[in-house]
XYZ file of C-alpha atoms in Angstrom:
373
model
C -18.351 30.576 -15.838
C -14.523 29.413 -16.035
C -15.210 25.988 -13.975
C -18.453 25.272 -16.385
C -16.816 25.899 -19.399
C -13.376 23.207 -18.231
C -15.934 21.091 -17.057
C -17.835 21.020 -20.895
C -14.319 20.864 -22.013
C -13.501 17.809 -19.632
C -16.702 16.432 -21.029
C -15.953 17.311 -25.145
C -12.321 15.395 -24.076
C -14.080 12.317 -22.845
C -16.371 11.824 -25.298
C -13.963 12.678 -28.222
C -11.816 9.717 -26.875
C -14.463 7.565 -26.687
C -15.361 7.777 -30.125
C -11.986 7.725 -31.317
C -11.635 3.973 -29.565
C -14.947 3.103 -31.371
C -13.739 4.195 -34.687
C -10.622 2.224 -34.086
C -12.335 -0.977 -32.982
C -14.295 0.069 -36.163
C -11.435 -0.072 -38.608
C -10.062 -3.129 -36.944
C -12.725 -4.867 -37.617
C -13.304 -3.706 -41.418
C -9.162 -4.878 -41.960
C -9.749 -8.366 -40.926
C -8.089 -10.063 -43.937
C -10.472 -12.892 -45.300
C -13.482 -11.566 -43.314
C -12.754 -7.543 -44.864
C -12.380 -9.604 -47.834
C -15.788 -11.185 -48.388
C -17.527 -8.335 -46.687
C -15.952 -5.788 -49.067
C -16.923 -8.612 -52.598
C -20.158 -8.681 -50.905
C -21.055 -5.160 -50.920
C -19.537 -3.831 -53.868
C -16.635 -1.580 -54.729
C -18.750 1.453 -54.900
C -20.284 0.501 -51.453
C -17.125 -0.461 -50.031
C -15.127 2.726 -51.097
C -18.083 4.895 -49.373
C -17.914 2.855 -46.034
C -13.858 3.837 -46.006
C -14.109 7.170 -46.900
C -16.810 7.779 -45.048
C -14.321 6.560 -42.184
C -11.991 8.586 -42.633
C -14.047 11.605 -42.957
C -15.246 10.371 -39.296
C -11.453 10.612 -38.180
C -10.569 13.778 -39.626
C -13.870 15.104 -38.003
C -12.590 13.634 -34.592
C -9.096 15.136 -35.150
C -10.641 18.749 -35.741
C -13.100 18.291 -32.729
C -10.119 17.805 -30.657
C -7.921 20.854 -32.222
C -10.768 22.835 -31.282
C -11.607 21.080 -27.813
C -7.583 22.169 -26.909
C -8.205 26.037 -28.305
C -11.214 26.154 -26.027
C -9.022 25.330 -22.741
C -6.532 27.557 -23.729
C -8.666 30.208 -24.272
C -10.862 29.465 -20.959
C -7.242 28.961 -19.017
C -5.879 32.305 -20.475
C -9.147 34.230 -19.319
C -8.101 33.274 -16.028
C -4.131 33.943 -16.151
C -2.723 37.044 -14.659
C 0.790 38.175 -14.929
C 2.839 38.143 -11.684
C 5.013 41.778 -12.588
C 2.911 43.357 -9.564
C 3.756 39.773 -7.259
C 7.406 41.060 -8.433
C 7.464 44.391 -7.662
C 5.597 43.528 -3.919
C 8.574 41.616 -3.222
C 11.476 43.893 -4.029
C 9.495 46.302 -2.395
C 9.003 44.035 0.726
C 12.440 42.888 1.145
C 13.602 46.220 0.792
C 11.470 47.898 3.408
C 12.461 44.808 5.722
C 16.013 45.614 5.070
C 15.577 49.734 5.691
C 13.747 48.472 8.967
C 16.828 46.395 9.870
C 19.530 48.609 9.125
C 20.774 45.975 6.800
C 21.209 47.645 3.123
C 20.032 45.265 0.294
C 19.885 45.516 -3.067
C 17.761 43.551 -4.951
C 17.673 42.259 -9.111
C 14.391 41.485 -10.370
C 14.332 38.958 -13.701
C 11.339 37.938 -15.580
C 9.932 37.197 -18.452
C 5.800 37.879 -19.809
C 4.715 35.385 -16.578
C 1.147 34.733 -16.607
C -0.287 32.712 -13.674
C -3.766 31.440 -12.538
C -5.262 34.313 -11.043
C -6.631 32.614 -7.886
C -3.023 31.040 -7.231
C -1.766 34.343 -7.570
C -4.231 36.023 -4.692
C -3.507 33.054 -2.421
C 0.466 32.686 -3.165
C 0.748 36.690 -2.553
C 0.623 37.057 1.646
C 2.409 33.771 2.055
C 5.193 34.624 -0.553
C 5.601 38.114 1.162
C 5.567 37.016 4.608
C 8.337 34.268 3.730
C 10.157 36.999 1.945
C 10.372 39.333 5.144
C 11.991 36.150 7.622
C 14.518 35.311 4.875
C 15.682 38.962 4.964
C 15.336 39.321 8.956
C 16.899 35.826 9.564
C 19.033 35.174 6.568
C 20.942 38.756 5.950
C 23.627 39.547 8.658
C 24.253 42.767 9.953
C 26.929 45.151 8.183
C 29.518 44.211 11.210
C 29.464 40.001 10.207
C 29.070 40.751 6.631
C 32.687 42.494 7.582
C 33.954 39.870 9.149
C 32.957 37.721 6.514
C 34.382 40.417 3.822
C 31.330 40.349 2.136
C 29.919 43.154 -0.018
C 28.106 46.011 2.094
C 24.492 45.388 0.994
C 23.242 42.232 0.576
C 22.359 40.889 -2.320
C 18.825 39.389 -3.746
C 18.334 37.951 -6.564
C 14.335 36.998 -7.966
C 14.088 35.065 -10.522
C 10.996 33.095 -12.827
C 11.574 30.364 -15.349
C 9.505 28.187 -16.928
C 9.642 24.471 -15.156
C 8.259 21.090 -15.152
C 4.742 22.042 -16.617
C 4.815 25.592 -14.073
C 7.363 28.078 -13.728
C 10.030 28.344 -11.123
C 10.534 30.985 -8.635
C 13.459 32.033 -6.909
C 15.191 34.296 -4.743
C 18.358 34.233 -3.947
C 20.636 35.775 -1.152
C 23.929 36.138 -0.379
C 23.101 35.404 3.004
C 24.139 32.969 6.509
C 22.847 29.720 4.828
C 20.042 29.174 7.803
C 16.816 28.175 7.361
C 14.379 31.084 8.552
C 11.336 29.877 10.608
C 8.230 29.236 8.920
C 4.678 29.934 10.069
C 2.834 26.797 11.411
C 0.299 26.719 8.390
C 2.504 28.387 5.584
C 3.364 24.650 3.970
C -0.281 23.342 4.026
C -1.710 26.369 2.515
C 0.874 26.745 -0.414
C 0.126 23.498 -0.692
C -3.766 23.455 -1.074
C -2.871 25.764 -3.939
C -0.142 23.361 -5.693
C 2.796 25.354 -4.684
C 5.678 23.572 -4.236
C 9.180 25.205 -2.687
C 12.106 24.137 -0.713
C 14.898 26.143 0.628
C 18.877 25.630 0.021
C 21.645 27.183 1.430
C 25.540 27.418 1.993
C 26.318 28.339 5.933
C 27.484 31.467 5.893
C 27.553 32.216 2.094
C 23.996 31.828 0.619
C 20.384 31.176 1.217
C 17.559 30.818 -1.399
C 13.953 29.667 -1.670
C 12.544 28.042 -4.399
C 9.423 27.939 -5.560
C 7.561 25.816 -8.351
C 4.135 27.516 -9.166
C 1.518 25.777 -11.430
C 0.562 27.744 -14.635
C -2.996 26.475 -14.878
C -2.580 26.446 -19.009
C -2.568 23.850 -21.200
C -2.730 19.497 -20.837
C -2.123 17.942 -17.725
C 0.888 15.832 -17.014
C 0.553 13.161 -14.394
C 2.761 10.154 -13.472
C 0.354 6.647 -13.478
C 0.806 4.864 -10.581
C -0.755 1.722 -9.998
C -2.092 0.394 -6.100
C -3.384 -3.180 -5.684
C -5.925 -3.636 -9.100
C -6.580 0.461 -9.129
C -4.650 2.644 -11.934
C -4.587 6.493 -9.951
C -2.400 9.678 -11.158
C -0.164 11.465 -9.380
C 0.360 15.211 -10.609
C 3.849 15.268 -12.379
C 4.945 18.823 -10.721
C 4.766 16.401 -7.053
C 6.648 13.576 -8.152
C 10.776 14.357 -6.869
C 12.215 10.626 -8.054
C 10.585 7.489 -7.899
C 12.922 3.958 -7.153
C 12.360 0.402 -6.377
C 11.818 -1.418 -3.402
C 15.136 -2.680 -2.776
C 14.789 -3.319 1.301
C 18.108 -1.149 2.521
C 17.506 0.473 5.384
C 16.655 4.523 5.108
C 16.943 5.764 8.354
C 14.703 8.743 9.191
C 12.360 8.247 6.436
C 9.543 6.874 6.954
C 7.275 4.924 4.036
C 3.587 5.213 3.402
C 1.415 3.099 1.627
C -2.128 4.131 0.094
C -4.987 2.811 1.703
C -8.226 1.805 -0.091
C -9.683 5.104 0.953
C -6.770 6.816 -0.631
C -5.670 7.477 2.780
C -2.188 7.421 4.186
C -1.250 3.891 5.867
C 2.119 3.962 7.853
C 4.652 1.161 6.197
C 6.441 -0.372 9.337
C 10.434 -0.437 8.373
C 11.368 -2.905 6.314
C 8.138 -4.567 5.047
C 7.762 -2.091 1.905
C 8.012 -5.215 -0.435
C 4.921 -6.604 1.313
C 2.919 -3.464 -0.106
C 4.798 -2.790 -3.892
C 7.651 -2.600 -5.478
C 8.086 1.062 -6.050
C 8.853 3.807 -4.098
C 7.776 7.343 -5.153
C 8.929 10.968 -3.097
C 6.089 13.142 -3.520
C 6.331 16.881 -2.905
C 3.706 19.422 -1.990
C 3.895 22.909 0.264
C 7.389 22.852 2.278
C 7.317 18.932 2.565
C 7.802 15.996 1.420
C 6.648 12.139 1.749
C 7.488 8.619 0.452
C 4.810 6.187 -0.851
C 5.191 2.801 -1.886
C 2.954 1.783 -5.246
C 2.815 -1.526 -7.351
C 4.106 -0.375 -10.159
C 4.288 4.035 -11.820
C 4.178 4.570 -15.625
C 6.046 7.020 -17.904
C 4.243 10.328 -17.688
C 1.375 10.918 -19.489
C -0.297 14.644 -20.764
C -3.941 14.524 -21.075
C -6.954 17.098 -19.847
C -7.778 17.104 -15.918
C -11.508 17.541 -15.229
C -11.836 19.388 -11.921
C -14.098 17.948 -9.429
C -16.248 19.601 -7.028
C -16.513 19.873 -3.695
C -19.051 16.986 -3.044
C -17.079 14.887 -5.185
C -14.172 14.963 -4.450
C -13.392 12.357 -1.474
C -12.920 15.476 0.908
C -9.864 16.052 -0.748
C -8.592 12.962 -1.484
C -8.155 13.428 -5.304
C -8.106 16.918 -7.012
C -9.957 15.741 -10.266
C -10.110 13.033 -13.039
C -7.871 13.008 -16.084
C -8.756 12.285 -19.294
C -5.740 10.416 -20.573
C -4.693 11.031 -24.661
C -2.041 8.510 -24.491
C -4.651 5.538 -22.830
C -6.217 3.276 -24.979
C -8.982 2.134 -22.710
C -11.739 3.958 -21.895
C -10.970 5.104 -18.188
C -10.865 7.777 -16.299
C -7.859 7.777 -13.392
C -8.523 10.017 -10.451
C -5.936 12.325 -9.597
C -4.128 12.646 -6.213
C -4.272 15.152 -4.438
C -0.475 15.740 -2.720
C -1.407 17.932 -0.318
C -3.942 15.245 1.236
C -1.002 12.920 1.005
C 1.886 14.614 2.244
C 0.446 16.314 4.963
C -1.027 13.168 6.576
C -4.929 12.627 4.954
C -5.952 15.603 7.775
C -5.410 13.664 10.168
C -6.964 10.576 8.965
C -3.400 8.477 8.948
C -4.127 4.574 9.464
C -1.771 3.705 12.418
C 1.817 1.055 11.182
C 1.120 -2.317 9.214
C 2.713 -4.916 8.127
C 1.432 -5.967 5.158
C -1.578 -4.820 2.772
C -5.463 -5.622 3.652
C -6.839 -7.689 1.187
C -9.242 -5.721 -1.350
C -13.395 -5.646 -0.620
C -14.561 -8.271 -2.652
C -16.109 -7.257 -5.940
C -19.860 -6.652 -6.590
C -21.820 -7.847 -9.402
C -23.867 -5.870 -11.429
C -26.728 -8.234 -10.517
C -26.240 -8.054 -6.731
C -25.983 -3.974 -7.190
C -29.470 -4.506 -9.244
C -30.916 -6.830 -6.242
C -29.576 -4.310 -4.083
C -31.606 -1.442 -5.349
């Protein structure tokens, strides 16, 4: 019942801002000086004061429609929120049965605040967060003889943490630990990706670890970075975009530049040639990696109201959704990226190194679509 009632919502959003760019093509047209003018002496004043407030009434209506369109959402969103204090508890609990196990004594401070996060995240994000949790301690926390040697403190130290961040919250633990990065199962990064989970680990050798997390809270507007590729307008979710910079042609050895094909696939950018494809580069995020893309051009970030697709529509997981954007003033729709399809190479669907951009498919006429049919 959740998805149906975002969907409606998705649908209330769309058609709200449709209207809205009506009414303002509307007033435009009712403000053209001499033509306003001999309209307005041809109707009346009575006739033309009706016709005004009439429009206004219309905008005010369109105003509450979307107030109530927003508490609808929220309400729908908050249905399916759950509060992470059990998530919490698992891991002090986890790390400090690993560190009982280990002989390595830990103690560990818990901070949060009222947390409440999409439900299904939550059930998916649980065994991978726990599992991560138990390598950190068993790779990351020496034994009591180097944390001697090092004249560090006789337990370790943990330290979890959740903040709101960038649209989500932000989850971290931190250790006083060797600084080294523990290994990672082979699917954990894909699979917090699928969910939207971002996280990265820092460290100091021999003084700290930590992993970071950044968790989506599934409440409220959407906020997406616009980027544009070739003549197509597309939206990157904001919590994936790291930095974005221009094409300036210095060499960055190691990384390695994608472009985005017409299928919305990954299409290798051979070193130096990035110019040949845009003039933007943008470092998106998603699971335990990260990749660079180069766009024509990426707007300021915009909030509007994603409409989730589903499964048969959505490009076998090419794009997550469509948003409806509030700050747009034409009436589109962008898809929505989906960064795990990006960054962890289209699922094997990569198009091998080019060197500069195919030229578009030709555009169809409505007539030859007609003829066609």
């Amino acid at each position: 019942m959740a998805k149906e009632l975002i969907t409606l919502a998705g649908d209330l959003v769309a058609e709200r801002k449709r209207l809205t760019e009506s009414l303002r093509r509307l007033e435009g047209t009712l403000m053209q000086g001499d033509v306003a003018k001999e309209l307005f002496r041809a109707l009346g004043a009575d006739t033309s004061e009706t016709i005004l407030s009439e429009v206004d009434a219309l905008a005010r209506s369109l105003d509450r429609l979307g107030a109530l369109t927003k508490t609808l959402i929220q309400q729908v969103n908050h249905d399916r929120l759950e509060t992470c204090e059990p998530l919490l508890a698992d891991a002090v609990l986890s790390i400090e049965a690993t560190a009982s196990k280990l002989e390595r004594p830990a103690v560990v401070d818990c901070k949060s605040n009222d947390v409440r996060i999409d439900r299904d995240v939550l059930v998916k994000f649980r065994p991978i967060f726990l599992e991560m949790l138990e390598t950190l301690t068993e790779y990351c926390v020496e034994s009591p003889k180097e944390r001697l040697a090092r004249k560090k403190r006789p337990k370790a130290y943990f330290q979890i943490d959740v903040k709101p961040f960038e649209g989500g919250y932000r989850l971290m633990v931190l250790c006083d630990g060797n600084g080294i990065l523990p290994p990672l199962a082979s699917d954990h990064g894909l699979r917090l990706a699928e969910i939207g989970v971002r996280a990265s680990f820092e460290g100091r050798p021999g003084q700290w670890s930590a992993w970071r997390f950044h968790i989506p809270t599934g409440v409220g507007s959407f906020h997406g970075v616009p980027v544009r590729v070739g003549d197509r307008r597309l939206c990157i979710p904001a919590w994936a975009v790291l930095g974005t910079r221009v094409v300036d042609g210095a060499p960055r050895p190691g990384v390695k530049v994608w472009a985005i094909g017409e299928a919305l696939n990954r299409v290798e950018v051979e070193p130096g040639l990035e110019a040949s494809f845009g003039t933007r580069l943008v470092e998106i995020a998603a699971g335990t990696h990260t990749a660079t893309f180069v766009v024509d051009e990426v707007f300021e970030t915009e909030e509007g109201f994603m409409k989730p697709l589903g499964d048969a529509f959505n490009g076998q997981g090419r794009f997550s959704g469509v948003v409806v954007s509030e700050a747009a003033t034409r009436e589109e729709l962008f898809l929505v990226l989906n960064p795990a399809y990006l960054v962890y190479g289209g699922f094997g669907e990569d198009e091998p190194a080019a060197t500069e951009r195919k030229p578009a498919a030709p555009k169809r006429d409505r007539e030859e679509d007609e003829h066609a049919v």
